[in-house]
């Protein structure tokens, strides 16, 4: 299994667990809020590099 597949599987497992313990809206807030908060903690140079890498992966 590739690294991205492992991350995706872990995310699905965490999402299912959160749906069992929390209301759906709270789970959605956590699932969307954690990556957004992580992105906001990056400095401008890291954000530019992340966008550049994402565009290359989409375009190839």
CSV table of C-alpha atoms in Angstrom, one decimal:
chain,number,residue,atom,x,y,z
A,1,UNK,CA,0.0,0.0,0.0
A,2,UNK,CA,1.3,3.4,-0.9
A,3,UNK,CA,1.8,6.2,1.7
A,4,UNK,CA,-1.1,8.2,0.3
A,5,UNK,CA,-3.4,5.1,0.4
A,6,UNK,CA,-2.5,4.5,4.1
A,7,UNK,CA,-3.3,8.1,4.9
A,8,UNK,CA,-6.6,7.9,3.1
A,9,UNK,CA,-7.5,4.7,4.9
A,10,UNK,CA,-6.6,6.2,8.3
A,11,UNK,CA,-8.7,9.3,7.5
A,12,UNK,CA,-11.7,7.1,6.6
A,13,UNK,CA,-11.3,5.1,9.8
A,14,UNK,CA,-11.1,8.3,11.9
A,15,UNK,CA,-14.1,9.8,10.1
A,16,UNK,CA,-16.2,6.7,10.8
A,17,UNK,CA,-15.2,6.7,14.5
A,18,UNK,CA,-16.1,10.4,14.8
A,19,UNK,CA,-19.5,9.9,13.2
A,20,UNK,CA,-20.3,7.3,15.8
A,21,UNK,CA,-19.2,9.5,18.8
A,22,UNK,CA,-20.2,12.9,17.5
A,23,UNK,CA,-23.1,14.5,15.6
A,24,UNK,CA,-22.4,14.7,11.8
A,25,UNK,CA,-21.9,18.5,11.8
A,26,UNK,CA,-19.2,18.2,14.5
A,27,UNK,CA,-17.4,15.5,12.5
A,28,UNK,CA,-17.6,17.6,9.4
A,29,UNK,CA,-16.1,20.6,11.3
A,30,UNK,CA,-13.2,18.5,12.5
A,31,UNK,CA,-12.6,16.9,9.1
A,32,UNK,CA,-12.5,20.2,7.3
A,33,UNK,CA,-11.0,22.3,10.1
A,34,UNK,CA,-7.9,20.3,10.9
A,35,UNK,CA,-6.4,20.6,7.3
A,36,UNK,CA,-7.4,24.2,7.1
A,37,UNK,CA,-5.7,25.0,10.4
A,38,UNK,CA,-2.6,23.1,9.3
A,39,UNK,CA,-2.5,25.1,6.1
A,40,UNK,CA,-2.9,28.4,7.9
A,41,UNK,CA,0.1,27.6,10.2
A,42,UNK,CA,2.5,27.4,7.2
A,43,UNK,CA,4.6,30.4,6.4
A,44,UNK,CA,4.1,32.1,3.0
A,45,UNK,CA,7.1,30.3,1.4
A,46,UNK,CA,5.8,26.9,2.4
A,47,UNK,CA,2.3,27.7,1.1
A,48,UNK,CA,3.7,28.7,-2.3
A,49,UNK,CA,5.8,25.5,-2.5
A,50,UNK,CA,2.7,23.4,-1.6
A,51,UNK,CA,0.6,25.1,-4.3
A,52,UNK,CA,3.3,24.6,-6.8
A,53,UNK,CA,3.7,20.9,-6.0
A,54,UNK,CA,-0.1,20.4,-6.1
A,55,UNK,CA,-0.4,22.1,-9.5
A,56,UNK,CA,2.4,19.9,-10.9
A,57,UNK,CA,0.7,16.7,-9.7
A,58,UNK,CA,-2.6,17.8,-11.2
A,59,UNK,CA,-1.0,18.8,-14.5
A,60,UNK,CA,1.1,15.7,-15.2
